[in-house]
Amino acid sequence: MKIGITCYPTVGGSGVIATELGKALARNGHEVHFIASSIPYRLDEAQDGIYFHEVQVNSYAVFQYPPYDLALASKMADVIKQEKLDVLHVHYAVPHAVSAFLASEMTAHPVRIVTTLHGTDITVLGYDPSLSDIIRFGIERSDEVTAVSNDLIRQTNELLDITKPITPVYNFVDDSVYYKRPDSGLKKSLSIPDEVPVMTHVSNFRKVKRVEDVVKTFMRVRQEMDVRLLLIGDGPELPVIRAMVKQEGLEPWVHITGTQKRVADLLSISDVKLLLSSKESFGLVLLEAMACGVPVIGSSAGGIPEVIEEGVTGYVVPVGDTEAAASRALHMLANPELRKKMGEEAVKRTAVAFNKQAIVDDYVRVYQKACSR
Ligand code: GMT
């Protein structure tokens, strides 16, 4: 098949999934055309069967805002015509599904539109009455729609009153990147003694991630045992978290690493991973940790309970309940055998329930269904 893929190219779960999916599709013999405003972050190596079409957004004086959605639609229409795409798979309903609809109207070639919902387009923008009609339009004009968790489907139906069936297709993790690696001196380089356990959080430090709850959980655990905290990633809340760490006098025990390419190495020296968000349609970072053999503690938000098998690969705690998160973390960290067992179960679960090839095949079935219409 000839497949176009549009995603946000920046660091973030939706871009990671879109890019890894495109790479896997090309390896399986499909021709994949990425259409985005810059080369997606994970598309760092040349690969047969992969093409990139850059969307250039010009900023003319008459425009108050650069017209990304129109430039994207216009580029999509060009690529559909030139490459005779069978499917255009867009990640995010707004603006991408709407641009895709516009592009398909601009060309006579019968391309099928597949839209994947990742979360923020529904759980944040869906609450904005000025946007809900256009999000619904983007979804309803797509030939097939998928969402990354059952909870996201429930929220989409509830918030937007959607009647169109939405297929759940979970996220996956690449186990050739995310696996438990031997510690080649990383703990030492961070001045963390071998026997001291490590708690880790990875995110884009947006408000919804509630990183202050991670720090509070860590402080509570620290009252009982020696432990370190790794904060990986960057985003608007990082200065607030940095200030909190300083004010609480936690600097010697908290390592703020910023955005990292060596996430799998950092996860491999971690003993527990925390994701305590108020909204989270899936939580790809949980899967990345689980694949590295790290048990996880997540909040009960959105799709997180679909990722964690309660009591087997980690624990789910109510949003905002840092006492519960700390008690679960202490229970795990004080029982190395339990922690190890949960880590092993986590690796198994990622390989079975979130298997990359199986999920890539699920997407191909969705494309075939769209094309058979
Ligand atoms: O979490 C973010 O802020 C980034 C966002 C994105 O666009 O990458 O993540 C969303 O999509 C990921 C991939 O499907 C999911 O794993 C995240 O849970 C989801 N984020 C939210 O729902 C807040």
CSV table of C-alpha atoms and ligand atoms in Angstrom, one decimal:
chain,number,residue,atom,x,y,z
A,1,MET,CA,0.0,0.0,0.0
A,2,LYS,CA,1.0,3.6,-0.4
A,3,ILE,CA,0.5,5.3,3.0
A,4,GLY,CA,0.8,9.0,3.9
A,5,ILE,CA,1.4,9.7,7.6
A,6,THR,CA,0.9,13.1,9.3
A,7,CYS,CA,1.9,13.7,12.9
A,8,TYR,CA,3.5,16.4,15.0
A,9,PRO,CA,7.2,15.9,14.5
A,10,THR,CA,8.3,17.0,18.0
A,11,VAL,CA,9.2,14.8,20.9
A,12,GLY,CA,5.9,13.2,22.2
A,13,GLY,CA,4.2,9.9,22.3
A,14,SER,CA,1.9,10.5,19.2
A,15,GLY,CA,4.9,11.5,17.1
A,16,VAL,CA,6.9,8.4,18.4
A,17,ILE,CA,4.0,6.1,17.5
A,18,ALA,CA,3.4,7.6,14.1
A,19,THR,CA,7.1,7.4,13.2
A,20,GLU,CA,7.7,3.9,14.5
A,21,LEU,CA,4.5,2.7,12.7
A,22,GLY,CA,5.7,4.3,9.5
A,23,LYS,CA,9.2,2.7,9.8
A,24,ALA,CA,7.6,-0.7,10.6
A,25,LEU,CA,5.2,-0.4,7.6
A,26,ALA,CA,8.1,0.3,5.3
A,27,ARG,CA,10.0,-2.7,6.6
A,28,ASN,CA,6.9,-4.8,5.9
A,29,GLY,CA,7.0,-3.6,2.2
A,30,HIS,CA,4.6,-0.7,2.2
A,31,GLU,CA,5.6,2.7,0.7
A,32,VAL,CA,5.3,5.4,3.4
A,33,HIS,CA,5.2,9.2,2.9
A,34,PHE,CA,5.6,11.4,6.0
A,35,ILE,CA,3.9,14.8,5.5
A,36,ALA,CA,4.9,17.1,8.4
A,37,SER,CA,6.3,20.5,9.3
A,38,SER,CA,9.8,19.0,9.9
A,39,ILE,CA,11.4,15.6,10.0
A,40,PRO,CA,9.8,13.6,12.8
A,41,TYR,CA,12.2,13.3,15.8
A,42,ARG,CA,12.5,9.5,15.5
A,43,LEU,CA,12.9,9.5,11.7
A,44,ASP,CA,16.6,10.0,12.1
A,45,GLU,CA,18.0,7.4,9.8
A,46,ALA,CA,17.5,6.8,6.1
A,47,GLN,CA,15.4,3.8,5.3
A,48,ASP,CA,14.1,2.2,2.1
A,49,GLY,CA,10.4,2.8,1.4
A,50,ILE,CA,10.3,6.0,3.5
A,51,TYR,CA,9.8,9.5,2.0
A,52,PHE,CA,9.5,12.8,3.7
A,53,HIS,CA,7.5,15.8,2.4
A,54,GLU,CA,8.0,19.0,4.3
A,55,VAL,CA,5.1,21.4,4.9
A,56,GLN,CA,6.3,24.9,4.6
A,57,VAL,CA,4.3,27.5,6.4
A,58,ASN,CA,4.9,30.9,5.1
A,59,SER,CA,4.3,33.9,7.2
A,60,TYR,CA,2.8,36.7,5.0
A,61,ALA,CA,2.2,40.1,6.5
A,62,VAL,CA,-1.5,39.9,5.9
A,63,PHE,CA,-1.8,36.7,8.1
A,64,GLN,CA,-1.9,37.4,11.8
A,65,TYR,CA,-1.1,33.7,12.3
A,66,PRO,CA,0.8,31.4,9.9
A,67,PRO,CA,-1.8,29.1,8.2
A,68,TYR,CA,-0.4,25.7,9.1
A,69,ASP,CA,-3.7,23.8,8.5
A,70,LEU,CA,-4.0,25.2,5.0
A,71,ALA,CA,-0.3,24.7,4.1
A,72,LEU,CA,-0.6,21.1,5.4
A,73,ALA,CA,-3.8,20.4,3.4
A,74,SER,CA,-2.2,21.8,0.3
A,75,LYS,CA,0.9,19.6,0.7
A,76,MET,CA,-1.3,16.6,1.5
A,77,ALA,CA,-3.2,17.2,-1.7
A,78,ASP,CA,0.0,17.4,-3.7
A,79,VAL,CA,1.3,14.1,-2.2
A,80,ILE,CA,-2.0,12.3,-2.7
A,81,LYS,CA,-2.0,13.3,-6.4
A,82,GLN,CA,1.7,12.7,-7.1
A,83,GLU,CA,2.1,9.5,-5.2
A,84,LYS,CA,-1.4,8.1,-5.6
A,85,LEU,CA,-1.7,7.4,-1.9
A,86,ASP,CA,-4.2,4.7,-0.9
A,87,VAL,CA,-4.4,5.9,2.7
A,88,LEU,CA,-3.6,9.1,4.6
A,89,HIS,CA,-3.2,8.3,8.3
A,90,VAL,CA,-3.3,11.4,10.4
A,91,HIS,CA,-2.5,11.6,14.1
A,92,TYR,CA,-4.8,14.0,15.9
A,93,ALA,CA,-8.3,15.0,14.8
A,94,VAL,CA,-7.5,18.7,14.8
A,95,PRO,CA,-6.2,20.1,12.8
A,96,HIS,CA,-4.8,17.0,10.9
A,97,ALA,CA,-8.1,15.1,10.1
A,98,VAL,CA,-9.7,18.4,9.0
A,99,SER,CA,-6.7,19.2,6.8
A,100,ALA,CA,-6.8,15.7,5.4
A,101,PHE,CA,-10.5,16.1,4.5
A,102,LEU,CA,-9.8,19.3,2.8
A,103,ALA,CA,-6.9,17.7,0.8
A,104,SER,CA,-9.1,14.8,-0.3
A,105,GLU,CA,-11.7,17.3,-1.5
A,106,MET,CA,-9.0,19.0,-3.5
A,107,THR,CA,-8.0,15.9,-5.5
A,108,ALA,CA,-9.9,13.4,-7.7
A,109,HIS,CA,-7.7,10.5,-6.4
A,110,PRO,CA,-9.7,8.4,-4.0
A,111,VAL,CA,-7.6,8.4,-0.9
A,112,ARG,CA,-8.9,7.0,2.4
A,113,ILE,CA,-8.5,9.0,5.6
A,114,VAL,CA,-7.7,7.1,8.8
A,115,THR,CA,-7.5,9.3,12.0
A,116,THR,CA,-5.9,8.2,15.3
A,117,LEU,CA,-7.0,10.0,18.4
A,118,HIS,CA,-4.2,10.4,21.0
A,119,GLY,CA,-5.8,12.3,23.8
A,120,THR,CA,-5.3,16.0,24.0
A,121,ASP,CA,-7.6,16.6,20.9
A,122,ILE,CA,-10.4,15.1,22.9
A,123,THR,CA,-9.6,15.4,26.6
A,124,VAL,CA,-8.5,19.0,26.5
A,125,LEU,CA,-9.8,20.5,23.2
A,126,GLY,CA,-13.1,18.5,23.4
A,127,TYR,CA,-14.1,20.7,26.3
A,128,ASP,CA,-13.8,23.9,24.3
A,129,PRO,CA,-17.2,24.6,22.8
A,130,SER,CA,-15.6,26.7,20.0
A,131,LEU,CA,-13.7,23.6,18.8
A,132,SER,CA,-16.0,20.6,19.5
A,133,ASP,CA,-17.9,20.9,16.2
A,134,ILE,CA,-14.8,20.9,14.1
A,135,ILE,CA,-13.3,18.0,16.1
A,136,ARG,CA,-16.5,16.0,15.5
A,137,PHE,CA,-16.4,17.0,11.8
A,138,GLY,CA,-12.8,15.7,11.5
A,139,ILE,CA,-13.7,12.4,13.1
A,140,GLU,CA,-17.0,11.9,11.2
A,141,ARG,CA,-15.4,12.7,7.8
A,142,SER,CA,-12.6,10.2,8.4
A,143,ASP,CA,-13.1,6.7,6.8
A,144,GLU,CA,-11.8,5.0,9.9
A,145,VAL,CA,-11.0,6.3,13.3
A,146,THR,CA,-8.8,4.6,16.0
A,147,ALA,CA,-8.0,5.6,19.5
A,148,VAL,CA,-5.2,4.6,21.8
A,149,SER,CA,-7.4,3.3,24.6
A,150,ASN,CA,-10.9,2.3,25.4
A,151,ASP,CA,-11.2,5.1,27.9
A,152,LEU,CA,-10.4,7.6,25.1
A,153,ILE,CA,-13.2,6.1,23.0
A,154,ARG,CA,-15.6,6.4,26.0
A,155,GLN,CA,-14.6,10.0,26.5
A,156,THR,CA,-14.8,10.9,22.8
A,157,ASN,CA,-18.3,9.4,22.6
A,158,GLU,CA,-19.4,11.1,25.8
A,159,LEU,CA,-17.9,14.5,25.1
A,160,LEU,CA,-18.6,14.8,21.4
A,161,ASP,CA,-21.6,12.7,21.0
A,162,ILE,CA,-20.0,10.7,18.2
A,163,THR,CA,-21.9,7.9,16.6
A,164,LYS,CA,-19.1,6.7,14.3
A,165,PRO,CA,-17.5,3.4,15.6
A,166,ILE,CA,-14.0,4.0,16.8
A,167,THR,CA,-11.5,1.1,16.9
A,168,PRO,CA,-9.2,0.7,19.9
A,169,VAL,CA,-5.6,0.2,18.8
A,170,TYR,CA,-3.2,0.3,21.7
A,171,ASN,CA,0.3,1.9,21.5
A,172,PHE,CA,3.3,-0.3,21.3
A,173,VAL,CA,6.9,-0.2,22.2
A,174,ASP,CA,10.0,-1.0,20.2
A,175,ASP,CA,11.7,-3.8,22.2
A,176,SER,CA,14.9,-3.4,20.1
A,177,VAL,CA,15.3,0.0,21.7
A,178,TYR,CA,13.5,-0.5,25.1
A,179,TYR,CA,15.0,-3.4,26.9
A,180,LYS,CA,16.9,-3.8,30.2
A,181,ARG,CA,20.5,-2.8,29.6
A,182,PRO,CA,23.4,-3.6,31.9
A,183,ASP,CA,24.5,-0.6,33.9
A,184,SER,CA,27.8,0.5,32.3
A,185,GLY,CA,28.6,3.0,35.0
A,186,LEU,CA,25.6,5.3,34.6
A,187,LYS,CA,24.5,5.1,38.3
A,188,LYS,CA,28.1,5.8,39.4
A,189,SER,CA,28.3,8.8,37.0
A,190,LEU,CA,25.2,10.2,38.7
A,191,SER,CA,26.8,9.6,42.1
A,192,ILE,CA,24.1,7.1,43.1
A,193,PRO,CA,25.4,4.3,45.2
A,194,ASP,CA,24.7,0.8,43.8
A,195,GLU,CA,22.4,-0.2,46.6
A,196,VAL,CA,20.3,3.0,46.6
A,197,PRO,CA,17.0,2.6,44.6
A,198,VAL,CA,15.9,5.0,41.9
A,199,MET,CA,12.4,6.4,41.3
A,200,THR,CA,11.9,7.9,37.8
A,201,HIS,CA,9.5,10.2,36.0
A,202,VAL,CA,9.6,10.9,32.3
A,203,SER,CA,7.3,13.5,30.6
A,204,ASN,CA,7.0,16.7,28.7
A,205,PHE,CA,6.4,18.5,32.1
A,206,ARG,CA,3.0,19.9,31.2
A,207,LYS,CA,0.6,20.7,34.0
A,208,VAL,CA,-1.5,17.6,33.3
A,209,LYS,CA,1.5,15.5,34.3
A,210,ARG,CA,1.2,16.7,38.0
A,211,VAL,CA,5.0,16.4,38.4
A,212,GLU,CA,4.7,18.1,41.8
A,213,ASP,CA,2.8,14.9,42.9
A,214,VAL,CA,5.9,12.9,41.8
A,215,VAL,CA,8.1,15.1,44.0
A,216,LYS,CA,5.7,14.8,46.9
A,217,THR,CA,5.6,11.0,46.6
A,218,PHE,CA,9.4,11.0,46.5
A,219,MET,CA,9.6,13.2,49.6
A,220,ARG,CA,7.3,10.8,51.5
A,221,VAL,CA,9.4,7.7,50.4
A,222,ARG,CA,12.6,9.5,51.4
A,223,GLN,CA,11.3,9.8,55.0
A,224,GLU,CA,11.5,6.0,55.2
A,225,MET,CA,14.5,5.1,53.1
A,226,ASP,CA,17.5,6.4,51.1
A,227,VAL,CA,16.3,6.8,47.5
A,228,ARG,CA,17.0,9.0,44.4
A,229,LEU,CA,14.6,10.6,41.9
A,230,LEU,CA,15.4,11.0,38.2
A,231,LEU,CA,13.3,13.6,36.4
A,232,ILE,CA,13.6,13.2,32.6
A,233,GLY,CA,12.2,15.5,30.0
A,234,ASP,CA,11.5,19.2,29.6
A,235,GLY,CA,8.5,21.4,29.4
A,236,PRO,CA,6.6,24.5,30.8
A,237,GLU,CA,6.4,23.2,34.3
A,238,LEU,CA,10.1,22.3,34.7
A,239,PRO,CA,11.1,25.7,36.2
A,240,VAL,CA,8.3,25.2,38.8
A,241,ILE,CA,9.5,21.8,39.7
A,242,ARG,CA,13.1,22.9,39.8
A,243,ALA,CA,12.1,25.6,42.3
A,244,MET,CA,10.1,23.1,44.4
A,245,VAL,CA,13.1,20.7,44.5
A,246,LYS,CA,15.3,23.6,45.7
A,247,GLN,CA,12.9,25.0,48.2
A,248,GLU,CA,12.4,21.5,49.8
A,249,GLY,CA,16.2,21.1,50.0
A,250,LEU,CA,16.0,18.0,47.7
A,251,GLU,CA,18.8,18.9,45.3
A,252,PRO,CA,21.3,16.3,46.4
A,253,TRP,CA,18.9,13.5,45.7
A,254,VAL,CA,17.0,14.7,42.7
A,255,HIS,CA,18.6,14.5,39.2
A,256,ILE,CA,17.0,16.7,36.6
A,257,THR,CA,18.3,15.5,33.3
A,258,GLY,CA,16.3,17.5,30.7
A,259,THR,CA,15.4,15.8,27.4
A,260,GLN,CA,17.4,12.7,26.9
A,261,LYS,CA,18.1,10.3,24.0
A,262,ARG,CA,19.4,7.6,26.4
A,263,VAL,CA,16.0,7.1,28.1
A,264,ALA,CA,16.3,3.3,27.9
A,265,ASP,CA,19.6,3.5,29.8
A,266,LEU,CA,18.1,5.7,32.4
A,267,LEU,CA,15.1,3.5,32.8
A,268,SER,CA,17.4,0.4,33.1
A,269,ILE,CA,18.9,1.9,36.3
A,270,SER,CA,15.4,2.7,37.7
A,271,ASP,CA,13.5,0.6,40.3
A,272,VAL,CA,10.1,2.2,39.9
A,273,LYS,CA,8.5,4.6,37.4
A,274,LEU,CA,5.8,7.1,38.3
A,275,LEU,CA,3.2,8.7,36.1
A,276,LEU,CA,0.6,10.5,38.2
A,277,SER,CA,-1.1,12.6,35.5
A,278,SER,CA,-4.6,14.1,35.8
A,279,LYS,CA,-5.3,13.2,32.1
A,280,GLU,CA,-3.5,10.5,30.2
A,281,SER,CA,-5.1,8.7,27.3
A,282,PHE,CA,-2.5,5.9,27.4
A,283,GLY,CA,0.9,6.8,28.9
A,284,LEU,CA,3.4,5.5,26.4
A,285,VAL,CA,6.2,6.2,28.9
A,286,LEU,CA,4.8,3.5,31.2
A,287,LEU,CA,5.1,1.0,28.4
A,288,GLU,CA,8.7,2.1,27.7
A,289,ALA,CA,9.5,1.6,31.4
A,290,MET,CA,7.8,-1.8,31.5
A,291,ALA,CA,9.7,-3.0,28.5
A,292,CYS,CA,12.9,-2.1,30.4
A,293,GLY,CA,11.8,-4.3,33.3
A,294,VAL,CA,10.7,-1.5,35.5
A,295,PRO,CA,7.4,-1.8,37.5
A,296,VAL,CA,5.2,1.3,37.3
A,297,ILE,CA,2.9,3.3,39.5
A,298,GLY,CA,0.3,5.3,37.6
A,299,SER,CA,-2.7,7.4,38.5
A,300,SER,CA,-6.2,6.2,37.7
A,301,ALA,CA,-6.5,8.8,34.9
A,302,GLY,CA,-7.8,7.9,31.4
A,303,GLY,CA,-6.2,4.8,29.8
A,304,ILE,CA,-3.5,4.3,32.5
A,305,PRO,CA,-5.4,1.4,34.2
A,306,GLU,CA,-5.5,-0.4,30.8
A,307,VAL,CA,-1.7,-0.3,30.6
A,308,ILE,CA,-0.9,-1.4,34.2
A,309,GLU,CA,-2.0,-4.8,35.4
A,310,GLU,CA,-2.8,-3.9,39.0
A,311,GLY,CA,-0.6,-5.7,41.5
A,312,VAL,CA,1.2,-7.7,38.7
A,313,THR,CA,3.2,-5.1,36.7
A,314,GLY,CA,2.6,-2.2,39.0
A,315,TYR,CA,-0.1,-0.3,40.9
A,316,VAL,CA,-2.8,2.3,40.1
A,317,VAL,CA,-3.5,5.0,42.6
A,318,PRO,CA,-6.2,7.8,42.7
A,319,VAL,CA,-5.2,11.0,41.0
A,320,GLY,CA,-3.6,13.3,43.6
A,321,ASP,CA,-3.2,10.6,46.3
A,322,THR,CA,0.5,10.9,46.9
A,323,GLU,CA,0.2,9.0,50.2
A,324,ALA,CA,-1.1,6.0,48.3
A,325,ALA,CA,1.6,6.3,45.6
A,326,ALA,CA,4.3,6.5,48.3
A,327,SER,CA,3.0,3.5,50.2
A,328,ARG,CA,3.0,1.5,46.9
A,329,ALA,CA,6.5,2.6,46.1
A,330,LEU,CA,7.8,1.8,49.6
A,331,HIS,CA,6.1,-1.6,49.4
A,332,MET,CA,7.9,-2.3,46.1
A,333,LEU,CA,11.3,-0.8,47.0
A,334,ALA,CA,11.4,-2.6,50.4
A,335,ASN,CA,10.8,-6.0,48.7
A,336,PRO,CA,13.4,-6.5,46.0
A,337,GLU,CA,12.0,-9.9,45.1
A,338,LEU,CA,8.6,-8.5,44.5
A,339,ARG,CA,10.1,-5.6,42.5
A,340,LYS,CA,12.1,-8.0,40.4
A,341,LYS,CA,9.0,-10.3,39.8
A,342,MET,CA,6.9,-7.3,38.8
A,343,GLY,CA,9.6,-6.1,36.4
A,344,GLU,CA,9.6,-9.5,34.7
A,345,GLU,CA,5.8,-9.5,34.4
A,346,ALA,CA,6.0,-6.0,33.0
A,347,VAL,CA,8.4,-7.1,30.2
A,348,LYS,CA,6.1,-10.1,29.4
A,349,ARG,CA,3.0,-7.8,29.3
A,350,THR,CA,4.6,-5.4,26.9
A,351,ALA,CA,5.6,-8.2,24.6
A,352,VAL,CA,2.2,-9.8,24.6
A,353,ALA,CA,-0.5,-7.1,25.1
A,354,PHE,CA,1.4,-4.3,23.3
A,355,ASN,CA,3.3,-6.3,20.8
A,356,LYS,CA,4.7,-4.1,18.0
A,357,GLN,CA,4.2,-6.4,15.0
A,358,ALA,CA,0.6,-7.3,16.2
A,359,ILE,CA,-0.3,-3.7,16.5
A,360,VAL,CA,1.2,-2.7,13.2
A,361,ASP,CA,-0.9,-5.5,11.7
A,362,ASP,CA,-4.0,-4.1,13.4
A,363,TYR,CA,-3.3,-0.8,11.7
A,364,VAL,CA,-2.9,-2.5,8.3
A,365,ARG,CA,-6.3,-4.2,8.9
A,366,VAL,CA,-7.8,-0.7,9.6
A,367,TYR,CA,-6.3,0.6,6.4
A,368,GLN,CA,-7.7,-2.4,4.4
A,369,LYS,CA,-11.1,-1.8,5.9
A,370,ALA,CA,-11.0,1.9,4.9
A,371,CYS,CA,-10.0,0.9,1.4
A,372,SER,CA,-12.7,-1.7,1.0
A,373,ARG,CA,-15.4,0.9,1.5
B,1,GMT,O1,1.4,13.5,26.8
B,1,GMT,C1,1.5,14.4,26.1
B,1,GMT,O2,1.4,15.6,26.5
B,1,GMT,C2,2.0,14.2,24.6
B,1,GMT,C3,0.9,13.6,23.8
B,1,GMT,C4,1.4,13.5,22.4
B,1,GMT,O3,0.8,14.2,21.5
B,1,GMT,O4,2.3,12.8,22.1
B,1,GMT,O5,0.6,12.3,24.3
B,1,GMT,C5,-0.6,11.7,24.1
B,1,GMT,O6,-0.4,10.6,23.1
B,1,GMT,C6,0.4,9.6,23.6
B,1,GMT,C7,0.6,8.6,22.4
B,1,GMT,O7,-0.7,8.0,22.1
B,1,GMT,C8,-0.2,8.9,24.8
B,1,GMT,O8,0.7,7.9,25.3
B,1,GMT,C9,-0.4,10.0,25.9
B,1,GMT,O9,-1.0,9.4,27.0
B,1,GMT,C10,-1.2,11.1,25.4
B,1,GMT,N1,-1.2,12.2,26.4
B,1,GMT,C11,-2.3,12.6,27.0
B,1,GMT,O10,-3.4,12.0,26.9
B,1,GMT,C12,-2.1,13.7,28.0
